[in-house]
Every structure is written in C-alpha cells, then in structure tokens.
Short mmCIF file of C-alpha atoms in Angstrom, two decimals:
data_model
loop_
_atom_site.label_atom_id
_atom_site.label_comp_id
_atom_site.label_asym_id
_atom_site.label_seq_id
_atom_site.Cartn_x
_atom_site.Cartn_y
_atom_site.Cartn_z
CA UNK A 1 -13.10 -17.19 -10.53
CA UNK A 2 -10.81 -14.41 -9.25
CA UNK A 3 -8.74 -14.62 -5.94
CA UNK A 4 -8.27 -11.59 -4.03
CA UNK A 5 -5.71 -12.01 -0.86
CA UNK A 6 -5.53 -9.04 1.50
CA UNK A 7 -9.35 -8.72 1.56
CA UNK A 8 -10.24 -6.57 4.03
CA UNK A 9 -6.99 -3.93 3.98
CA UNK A 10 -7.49 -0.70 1.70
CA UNK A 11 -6.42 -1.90 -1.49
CA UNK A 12 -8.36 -5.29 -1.31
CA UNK A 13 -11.73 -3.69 -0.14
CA UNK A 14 -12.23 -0.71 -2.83
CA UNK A 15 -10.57 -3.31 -5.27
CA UNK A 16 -13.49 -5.62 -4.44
CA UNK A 17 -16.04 -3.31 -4.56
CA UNK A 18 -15.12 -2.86 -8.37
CA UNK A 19 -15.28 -6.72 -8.62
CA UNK A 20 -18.48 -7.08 -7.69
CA UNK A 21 -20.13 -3.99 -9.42
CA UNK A 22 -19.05 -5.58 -12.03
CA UNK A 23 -20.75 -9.16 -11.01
CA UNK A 24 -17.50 -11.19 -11.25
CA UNK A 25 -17.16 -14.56 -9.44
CA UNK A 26 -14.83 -13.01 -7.15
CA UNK A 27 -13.34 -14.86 -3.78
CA UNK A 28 -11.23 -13.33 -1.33
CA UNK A 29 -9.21 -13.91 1.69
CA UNK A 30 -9.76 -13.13 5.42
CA UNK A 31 -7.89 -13.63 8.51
CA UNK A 32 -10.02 -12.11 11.58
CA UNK A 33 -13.73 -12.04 10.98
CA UNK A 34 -13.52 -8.85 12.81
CA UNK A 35 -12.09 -7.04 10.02
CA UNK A 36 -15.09 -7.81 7.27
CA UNK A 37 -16.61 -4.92 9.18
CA UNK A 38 -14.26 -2.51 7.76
CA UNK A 39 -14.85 -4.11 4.12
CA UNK A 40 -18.91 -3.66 4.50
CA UNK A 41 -17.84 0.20 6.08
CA UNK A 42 -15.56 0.66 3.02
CA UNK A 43 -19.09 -0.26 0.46
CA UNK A 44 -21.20 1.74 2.08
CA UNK A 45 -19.23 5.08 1.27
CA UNK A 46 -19.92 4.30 -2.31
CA UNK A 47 -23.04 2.36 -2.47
CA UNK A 48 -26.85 1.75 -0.83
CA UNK A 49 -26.89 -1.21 -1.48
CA UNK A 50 -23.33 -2.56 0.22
CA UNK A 51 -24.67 -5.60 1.98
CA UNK A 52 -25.72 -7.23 -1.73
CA UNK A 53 -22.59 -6.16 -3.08
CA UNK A 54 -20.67 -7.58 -0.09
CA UNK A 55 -22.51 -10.83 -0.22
CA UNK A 56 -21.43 -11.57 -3.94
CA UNK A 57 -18.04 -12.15 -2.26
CA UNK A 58 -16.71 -15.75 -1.59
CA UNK A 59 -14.92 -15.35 1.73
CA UNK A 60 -12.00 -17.80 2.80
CA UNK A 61 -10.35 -17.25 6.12
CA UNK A 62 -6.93 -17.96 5.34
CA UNK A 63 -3.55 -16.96 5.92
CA UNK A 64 -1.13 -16.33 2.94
CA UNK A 65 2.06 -18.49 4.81
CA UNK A 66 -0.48 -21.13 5.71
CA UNK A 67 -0.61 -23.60 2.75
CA UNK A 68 -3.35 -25.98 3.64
CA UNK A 69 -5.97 -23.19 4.05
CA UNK A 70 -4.36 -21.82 0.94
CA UNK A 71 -4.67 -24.78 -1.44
CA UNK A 72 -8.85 -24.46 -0.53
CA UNK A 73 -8.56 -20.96 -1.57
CA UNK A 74 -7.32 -21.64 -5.00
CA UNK A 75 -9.85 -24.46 -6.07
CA UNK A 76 -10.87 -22.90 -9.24
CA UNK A 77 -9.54 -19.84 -9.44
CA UNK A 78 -7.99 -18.35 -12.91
CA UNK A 79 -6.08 -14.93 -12.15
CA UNK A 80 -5.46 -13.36 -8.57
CA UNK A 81 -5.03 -10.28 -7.07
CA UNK A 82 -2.24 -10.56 -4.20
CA UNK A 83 -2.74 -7.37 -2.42
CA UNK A 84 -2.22 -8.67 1.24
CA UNK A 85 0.98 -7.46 3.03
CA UNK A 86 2.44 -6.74 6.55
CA UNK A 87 3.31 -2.99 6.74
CA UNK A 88 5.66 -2.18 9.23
CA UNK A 89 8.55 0.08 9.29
CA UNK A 90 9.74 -1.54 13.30
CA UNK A 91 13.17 -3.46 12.99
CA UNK A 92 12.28 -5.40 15.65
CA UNK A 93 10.01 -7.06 13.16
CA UNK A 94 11.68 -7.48 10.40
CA UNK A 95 11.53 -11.83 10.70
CA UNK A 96 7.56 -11.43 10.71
CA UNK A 97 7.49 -9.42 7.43
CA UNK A 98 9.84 -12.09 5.91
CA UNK A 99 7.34 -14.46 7.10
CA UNK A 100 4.35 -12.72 5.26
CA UNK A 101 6.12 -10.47 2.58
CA UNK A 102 8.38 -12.76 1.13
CA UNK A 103 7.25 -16.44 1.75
CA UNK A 104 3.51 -15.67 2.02
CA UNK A 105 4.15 -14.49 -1.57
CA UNK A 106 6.14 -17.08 -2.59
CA UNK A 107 3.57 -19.62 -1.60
CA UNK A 108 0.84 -17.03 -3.87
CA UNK A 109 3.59 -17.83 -6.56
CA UNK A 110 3.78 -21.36 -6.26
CA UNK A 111 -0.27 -22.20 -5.49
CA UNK A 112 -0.60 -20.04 -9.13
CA UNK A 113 1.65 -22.12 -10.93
CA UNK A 114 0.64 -25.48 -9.40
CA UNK A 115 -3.07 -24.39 -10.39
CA UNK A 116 -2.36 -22.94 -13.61
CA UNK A 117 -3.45 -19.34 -12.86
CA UNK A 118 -3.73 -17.35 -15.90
CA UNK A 119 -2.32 -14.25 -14.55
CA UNK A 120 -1.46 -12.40 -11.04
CA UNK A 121 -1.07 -9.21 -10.30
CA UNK A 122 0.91 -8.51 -7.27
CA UNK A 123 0.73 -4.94 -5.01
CA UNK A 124 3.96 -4.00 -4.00
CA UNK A 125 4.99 -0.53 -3.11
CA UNK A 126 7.76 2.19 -4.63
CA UNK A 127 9.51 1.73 -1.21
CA UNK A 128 10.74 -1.72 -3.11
CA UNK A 129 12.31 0.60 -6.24
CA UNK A 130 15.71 1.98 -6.50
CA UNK A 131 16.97 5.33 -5.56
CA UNK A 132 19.51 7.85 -6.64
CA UNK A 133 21.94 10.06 -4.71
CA UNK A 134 20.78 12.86 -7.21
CA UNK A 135 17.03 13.80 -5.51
CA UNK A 136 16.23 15.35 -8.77
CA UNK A 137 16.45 12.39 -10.94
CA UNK A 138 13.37 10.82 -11.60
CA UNK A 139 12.86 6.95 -10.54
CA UNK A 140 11.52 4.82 -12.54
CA UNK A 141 10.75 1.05 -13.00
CA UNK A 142 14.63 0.47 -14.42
CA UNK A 143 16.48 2.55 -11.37
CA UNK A 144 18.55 -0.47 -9.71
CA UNK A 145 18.01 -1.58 -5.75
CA UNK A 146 21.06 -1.18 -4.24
CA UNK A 147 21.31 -3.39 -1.21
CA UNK A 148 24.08 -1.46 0.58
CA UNK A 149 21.78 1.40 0.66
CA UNK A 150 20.14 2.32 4.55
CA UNK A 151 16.57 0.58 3.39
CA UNK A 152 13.62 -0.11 6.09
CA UNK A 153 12.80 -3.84 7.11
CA UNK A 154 9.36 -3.21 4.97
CA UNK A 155 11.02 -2.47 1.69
CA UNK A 156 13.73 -5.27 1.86
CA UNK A 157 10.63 -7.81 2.22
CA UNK A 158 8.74 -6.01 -0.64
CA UNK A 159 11.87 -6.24 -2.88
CA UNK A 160 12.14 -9.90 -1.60
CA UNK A 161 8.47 -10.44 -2.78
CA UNK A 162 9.30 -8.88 -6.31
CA UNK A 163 11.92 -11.40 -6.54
CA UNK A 164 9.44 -14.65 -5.70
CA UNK A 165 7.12 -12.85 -8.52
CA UNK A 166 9.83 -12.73 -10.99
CA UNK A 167 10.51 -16.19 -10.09
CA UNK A 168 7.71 -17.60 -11.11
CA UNK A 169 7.33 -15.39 -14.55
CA UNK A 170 10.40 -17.63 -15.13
CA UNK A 171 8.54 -20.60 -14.55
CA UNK A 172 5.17 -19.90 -17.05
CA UNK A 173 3.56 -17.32 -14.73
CA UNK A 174 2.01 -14.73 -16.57
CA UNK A 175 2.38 -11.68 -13.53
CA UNK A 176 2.39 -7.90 -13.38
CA UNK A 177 3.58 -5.39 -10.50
CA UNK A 178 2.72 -2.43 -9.45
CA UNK A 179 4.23 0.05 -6.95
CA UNK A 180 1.96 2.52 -5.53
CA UNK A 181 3.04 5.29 -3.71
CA UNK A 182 1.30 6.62 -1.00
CA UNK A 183 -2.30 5.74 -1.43
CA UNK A 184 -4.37 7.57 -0.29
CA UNK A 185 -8.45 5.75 0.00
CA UNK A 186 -10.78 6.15 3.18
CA UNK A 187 -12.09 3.75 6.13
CA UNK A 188 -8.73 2.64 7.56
CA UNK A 189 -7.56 5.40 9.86
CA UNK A 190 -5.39 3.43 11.83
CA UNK A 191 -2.00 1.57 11.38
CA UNK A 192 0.12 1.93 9.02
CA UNK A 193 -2.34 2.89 5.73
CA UNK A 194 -2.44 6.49 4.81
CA UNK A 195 -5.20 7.21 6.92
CA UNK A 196 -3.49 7.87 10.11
CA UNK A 197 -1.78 10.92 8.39
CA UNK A 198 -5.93 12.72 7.79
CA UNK A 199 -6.55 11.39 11.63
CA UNK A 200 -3.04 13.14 12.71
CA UNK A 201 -3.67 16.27 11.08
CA UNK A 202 -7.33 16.56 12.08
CA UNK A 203 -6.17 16.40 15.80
CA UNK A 204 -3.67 18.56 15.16
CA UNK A 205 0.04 18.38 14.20
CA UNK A 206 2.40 21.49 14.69
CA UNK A 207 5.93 20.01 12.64
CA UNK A 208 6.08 19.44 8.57
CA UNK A 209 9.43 18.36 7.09
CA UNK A 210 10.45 18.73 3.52
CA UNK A 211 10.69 15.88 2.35
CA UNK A 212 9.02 14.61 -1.04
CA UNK A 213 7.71 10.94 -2.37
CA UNK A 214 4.88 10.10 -4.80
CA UNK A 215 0.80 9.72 -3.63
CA UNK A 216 -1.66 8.13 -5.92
CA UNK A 217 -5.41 8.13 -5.57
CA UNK A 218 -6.93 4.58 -3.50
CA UNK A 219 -9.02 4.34 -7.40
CA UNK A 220 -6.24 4.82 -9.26
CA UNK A 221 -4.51 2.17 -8.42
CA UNK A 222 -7.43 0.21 -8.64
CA UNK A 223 -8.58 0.70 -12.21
CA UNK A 224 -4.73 0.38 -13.20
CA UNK A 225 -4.62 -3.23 -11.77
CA UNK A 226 -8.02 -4.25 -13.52
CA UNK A 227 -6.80 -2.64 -16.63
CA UNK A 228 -3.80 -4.50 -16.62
CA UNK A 229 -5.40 -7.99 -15.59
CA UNK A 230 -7.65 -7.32 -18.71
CA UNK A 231 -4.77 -6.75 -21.15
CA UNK A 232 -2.23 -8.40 -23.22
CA UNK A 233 0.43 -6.71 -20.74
CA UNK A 234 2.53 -9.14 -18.69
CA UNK A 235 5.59 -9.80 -16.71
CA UNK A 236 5.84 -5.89 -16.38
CA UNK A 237 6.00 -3.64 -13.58
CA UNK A 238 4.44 0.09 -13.01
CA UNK A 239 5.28 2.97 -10.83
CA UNK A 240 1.78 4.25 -9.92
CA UNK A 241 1.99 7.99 -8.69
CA UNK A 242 -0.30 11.06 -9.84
CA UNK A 243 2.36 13.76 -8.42
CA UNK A 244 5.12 14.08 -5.87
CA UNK A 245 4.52 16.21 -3.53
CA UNK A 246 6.23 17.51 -0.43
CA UNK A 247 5.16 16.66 3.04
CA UNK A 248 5.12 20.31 3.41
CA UNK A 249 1.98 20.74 0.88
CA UNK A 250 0.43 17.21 1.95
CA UNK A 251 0.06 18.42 5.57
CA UNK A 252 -0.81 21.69 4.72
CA UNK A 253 -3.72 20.85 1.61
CA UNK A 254 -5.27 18.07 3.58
CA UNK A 255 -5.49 20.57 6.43
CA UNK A 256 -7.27 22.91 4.41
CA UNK A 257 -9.52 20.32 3.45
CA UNK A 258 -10.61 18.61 7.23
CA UNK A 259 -10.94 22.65 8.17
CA UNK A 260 -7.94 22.97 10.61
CA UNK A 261 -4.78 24.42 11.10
CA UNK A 262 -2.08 23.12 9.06
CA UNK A 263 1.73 22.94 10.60
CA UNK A 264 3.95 25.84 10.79
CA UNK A 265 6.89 24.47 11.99
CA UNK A 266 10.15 22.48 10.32
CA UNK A 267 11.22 19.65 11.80
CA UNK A 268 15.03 20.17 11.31
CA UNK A 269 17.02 16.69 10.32
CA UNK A 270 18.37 17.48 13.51
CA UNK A 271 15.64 17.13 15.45
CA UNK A 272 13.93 13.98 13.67
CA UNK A 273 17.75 12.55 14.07
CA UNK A 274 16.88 13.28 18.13
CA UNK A 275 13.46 11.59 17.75
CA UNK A 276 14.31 8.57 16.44
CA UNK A 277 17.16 7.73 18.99
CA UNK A 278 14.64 8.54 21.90
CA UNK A 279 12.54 6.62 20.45
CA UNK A 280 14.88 3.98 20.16
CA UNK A 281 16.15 4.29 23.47
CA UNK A 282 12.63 3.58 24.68
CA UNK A 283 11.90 0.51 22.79
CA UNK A 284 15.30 -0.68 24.41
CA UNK A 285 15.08 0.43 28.16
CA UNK A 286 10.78 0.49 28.67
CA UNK A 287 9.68 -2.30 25.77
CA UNK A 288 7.57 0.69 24.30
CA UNK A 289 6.63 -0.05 20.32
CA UNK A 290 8.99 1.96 17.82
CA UNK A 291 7.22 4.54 16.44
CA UNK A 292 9.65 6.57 14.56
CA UNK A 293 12.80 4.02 12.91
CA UNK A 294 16.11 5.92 11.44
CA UNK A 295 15.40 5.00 8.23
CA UNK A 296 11.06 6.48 8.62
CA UNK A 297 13.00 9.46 9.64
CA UNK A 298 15.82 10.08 6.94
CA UNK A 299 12.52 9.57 4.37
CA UNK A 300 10.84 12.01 5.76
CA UNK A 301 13.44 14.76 4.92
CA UNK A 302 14.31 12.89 1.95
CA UNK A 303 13.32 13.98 -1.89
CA UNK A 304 12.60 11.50 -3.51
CA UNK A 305 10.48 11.83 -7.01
CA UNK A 306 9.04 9.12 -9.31
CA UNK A 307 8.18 8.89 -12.76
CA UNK A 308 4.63 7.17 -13.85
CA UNK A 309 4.83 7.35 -17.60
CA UNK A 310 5.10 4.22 -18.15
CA UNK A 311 1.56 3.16 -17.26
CA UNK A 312 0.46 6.42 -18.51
CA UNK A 313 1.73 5.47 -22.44
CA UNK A 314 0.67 1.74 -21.44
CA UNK A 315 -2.93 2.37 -20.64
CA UNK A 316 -3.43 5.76 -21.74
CA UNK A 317 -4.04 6.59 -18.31
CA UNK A 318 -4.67 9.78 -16.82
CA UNK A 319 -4.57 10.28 -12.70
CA UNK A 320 -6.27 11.74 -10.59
CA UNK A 321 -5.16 15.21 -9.36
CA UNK A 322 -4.29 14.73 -5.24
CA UNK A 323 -5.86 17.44 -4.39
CA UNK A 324 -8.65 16.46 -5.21
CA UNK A 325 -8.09 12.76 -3.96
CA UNK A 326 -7.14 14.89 -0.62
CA UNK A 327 -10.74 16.37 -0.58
CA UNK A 328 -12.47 13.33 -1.00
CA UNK A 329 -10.67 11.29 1.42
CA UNK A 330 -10.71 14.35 3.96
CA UNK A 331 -14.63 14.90 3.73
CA UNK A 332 -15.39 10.70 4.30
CA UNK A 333 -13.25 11.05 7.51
CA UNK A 334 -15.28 13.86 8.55
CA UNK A 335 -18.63 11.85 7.38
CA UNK A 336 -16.94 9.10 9.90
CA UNK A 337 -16.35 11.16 12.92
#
C-alpha cells in the first residue's frame, strides 16, 4: 500500500488523483477534516465521477511530528510519498517549521526504515538548492548551500529535511528528491501555494519586479514523482522546472489569460527595501502578521535560473510549456469564481 502525507495540500491532492485512476491501494494523511473538501474540489476539475475516486482513498488523520498516530499510518505500507510541509516565509515562525519541516520528516525517515519501506520520495522545493553570485549561471542539483548566505526560515527547514532524507539513504533507505519550483496547479487560492498569485492578479495588481526563478506545471511534477517511484532510480535528487521566467512575464501572461490588466509599474529594490521594513515595523509595534520578509523581498528582484536536465535525460521527460500551464490554471479559477 502507498502512503501519501500532505493529503489534502496541492501536491498531495492532484498526486492522489493519479493514484487512484490508477486503482492503487493508496492511504493518505489528514489533519483537519475540513480540508478533504478541497481534495474532493481538486477531483472534480478533472473527473465526474470524483466522489468514487475519492473514496478509494484510505484516510488517516495524523500529524507528521506526532508518532503514535504515525506508527497507525504506516501499518503496511511499502513506498511513500512525503509531500506535506509548512510553507511560510514569517521569521517569527521559523521554530514551527523546524517542528514540521525538519523533525516531521525525520520521523517519515525513521517510521520508513523501522517498517522497511521500499522507497520514499520526498517534495522539497528549489528554495532548499544552492545559489550563485553570478545570476546567469545555471543551478543545478550539485550547486552547494551556503549557510552564510541571507536564506528564508522556509528554505533552511527544507534543506534541514534534505539532510534527515539523506540520512536515512545512509541507513538502507532507498529515497529520491525533488525540488519543484513554483508550481503552479488549481483549487488552493489561498496561503502560501501559487494560487494566491492568479487570485492577486485577477483583483488587480499595479507593481511587477524583475526578478526571475523557475515554475513547473502542478502535473509535471506529478508524473515525475510516479515515474521515479516506478524506476530503478534512487538516492537522487531533481530540479523540476519547465522555464524560468521573470515575474515581469508571469504577471503579465497570467493576466492575459484571467482577461485583466496586467501591471505596468516596477517596483524599484528601493521601494520593496521600504516595504519590507514597514512591514516589519508593524509586526513589531501592532502584532500584525508579516507579509512581506527581507529575504521574500530581495527574491523577488533576484535572478535566479535553474537547470532541469537532469530529469529530462533521466526520464526522457518533456515539460509542459507555462504558458500553457498559465491558461489552464487561469480558466479553473475563473470556472471557481
């Protein structure tokens, strides 16, 4: 049986859609029954017949630093999918995505080893990859983290989780990685997924910045992680991005695409360097959430550009243009207005 943590966020729900197309034995992880909604939401884009699809699943309310309700989860399970994660870029919680990030994965590490899991494959993210001072040289898979380097609170504790998954792949565990750039998949248009970017821009957004990372379609990354699972290929990790782009032509294409006006103005370094003391200052003097950290707003000015041919020569895989991954998104969150 297969154990998917992270059920119900946007890389667990389209991933077990594909599971259960395919009628696997498939058993995943929830914390809030609340959020099963959004898994049932998430089939119904891409099926009539979501509610037999969603009850193939095995669902285990459970939470990944809780090892009790864990050690039910695992009862005969033979490969897992660890997709769930805390994403949040706030310093102010930076102890809470050690808690999940880092030990919630280490006890996914140990619970696989202790139940002699034939293979994991872990989500983690390009924010946990190295970077260069040139912007032009492509990253890749072998560009070294530099701890000294200005890096959010959510990439230290995805690096961190790397490290527990490494871990065990020196102790038997058969494990690949990937790191995703921004993926971009429909039903969550809130928090801290992609979505909130289509919901932004639809209301209307005047300032772009010129900054440049890596996007990669939500079934991309899917069919790359069962691929992987279903091959020879192990203790390896993959960069998963179909193109960098700029923020400039992100805003501006998935404008075009929800039928509104894209941004005309720069936001000058200056200016994002004003933003993100104010908003600072805030947090400090009225308790208000952050909303914009230093290091959120040096990446959005940032170039930084990634390299995805190793997965490509491993898999012979070919992505998904993000334009069109733009369109598709764009027109469900128009279906969902």
């Amino acid at each position: 049986m297969i154990l998917v943590t992270g059920g119900t966020g946007l890389v667990g729900s389209h991933l077990l859609f594909k599971l259960t197309e395919s009628h696997t034995a498939v058993r995943a992880i929830y914390r809030r029954e609340k959020t099963l909604e959004r898994v049932k939401h998430v089939f119904s884009y891409f099926s009539d017949d979501a509610d037999t699809l969603f009850n193939k699943i095995e669902w285990v309310e459970a939470d990944i630093t809780n090892i009790p309700q864990l050690q039910h989860a695992f009862k005969d399970i033979t490969s897992v999918y660890h997709c769930a994660a805390f994403v949040s870029f706030e310093p102010d919680k930076y102890k809470l995505l050690r808690k999940i990030n880092i030990e919630g994965t280490a006890n996914i590490v140990n619970l696989c080893l202790s139940h002699n899991v034939k293979k994991l494959c872990y989500v983690s993210s390009i924010s946990a990859l190295g970077h260069y001072a040139n912007p032009e040289k492509l990253i890749t898979e072998k560009t070294d983290w530099n701890p000294e380097d200005d890096n959010s609170v959510y990439a230290i504790t995805k690096y961190g989780a790397e490290l527990e998954v490494w871990r065990g792949t020196q102790e038997g565990l058969d494990a690949v990685i990937v790191n995703p750039g921004i993926i971009l998949g429909a039903g969550y248009w809130h928090g801290a997924s992609s979505g909130h970017f289509f919901k932004r821009i639809y209301k209307g957004t005047k300032y772009y910045t010129k900054g440049m990372t890596g996007y990669v379609d939500i079934w991309d990354v899917v069919q790359t992680m069962l691929q992987l699972m279903a091959s020879p290929i192990k203790n390896e990790s993959f960069i998963l991005v179909s193109e960098n782009l700029s923020f400039e032509t992100f805003f501006t294409e998935t404008a075009k695409s929800l039928n509104v006006k894209p941004p005309k103005k720069e936001a000058k370094p200056w200016l994002l360097g004003m933003a993100w003391r104010l908003d600072w200052l805030s947090h400090l003097i009225l308790g208000k959430r952050r909303s914009l950290s230093k290091q959120t707003a040096t990446s959005a000015i940032s170039v930084t550009v990634y390299d995805a041919s190793k997965i490509k020569d491993a898999l012979n895989f070919q992505f998904k243009p993000i334009k069109t991954s733009i369109n598709e998104v764009s027109q469900l969150f128009l279906k969902d207005l």
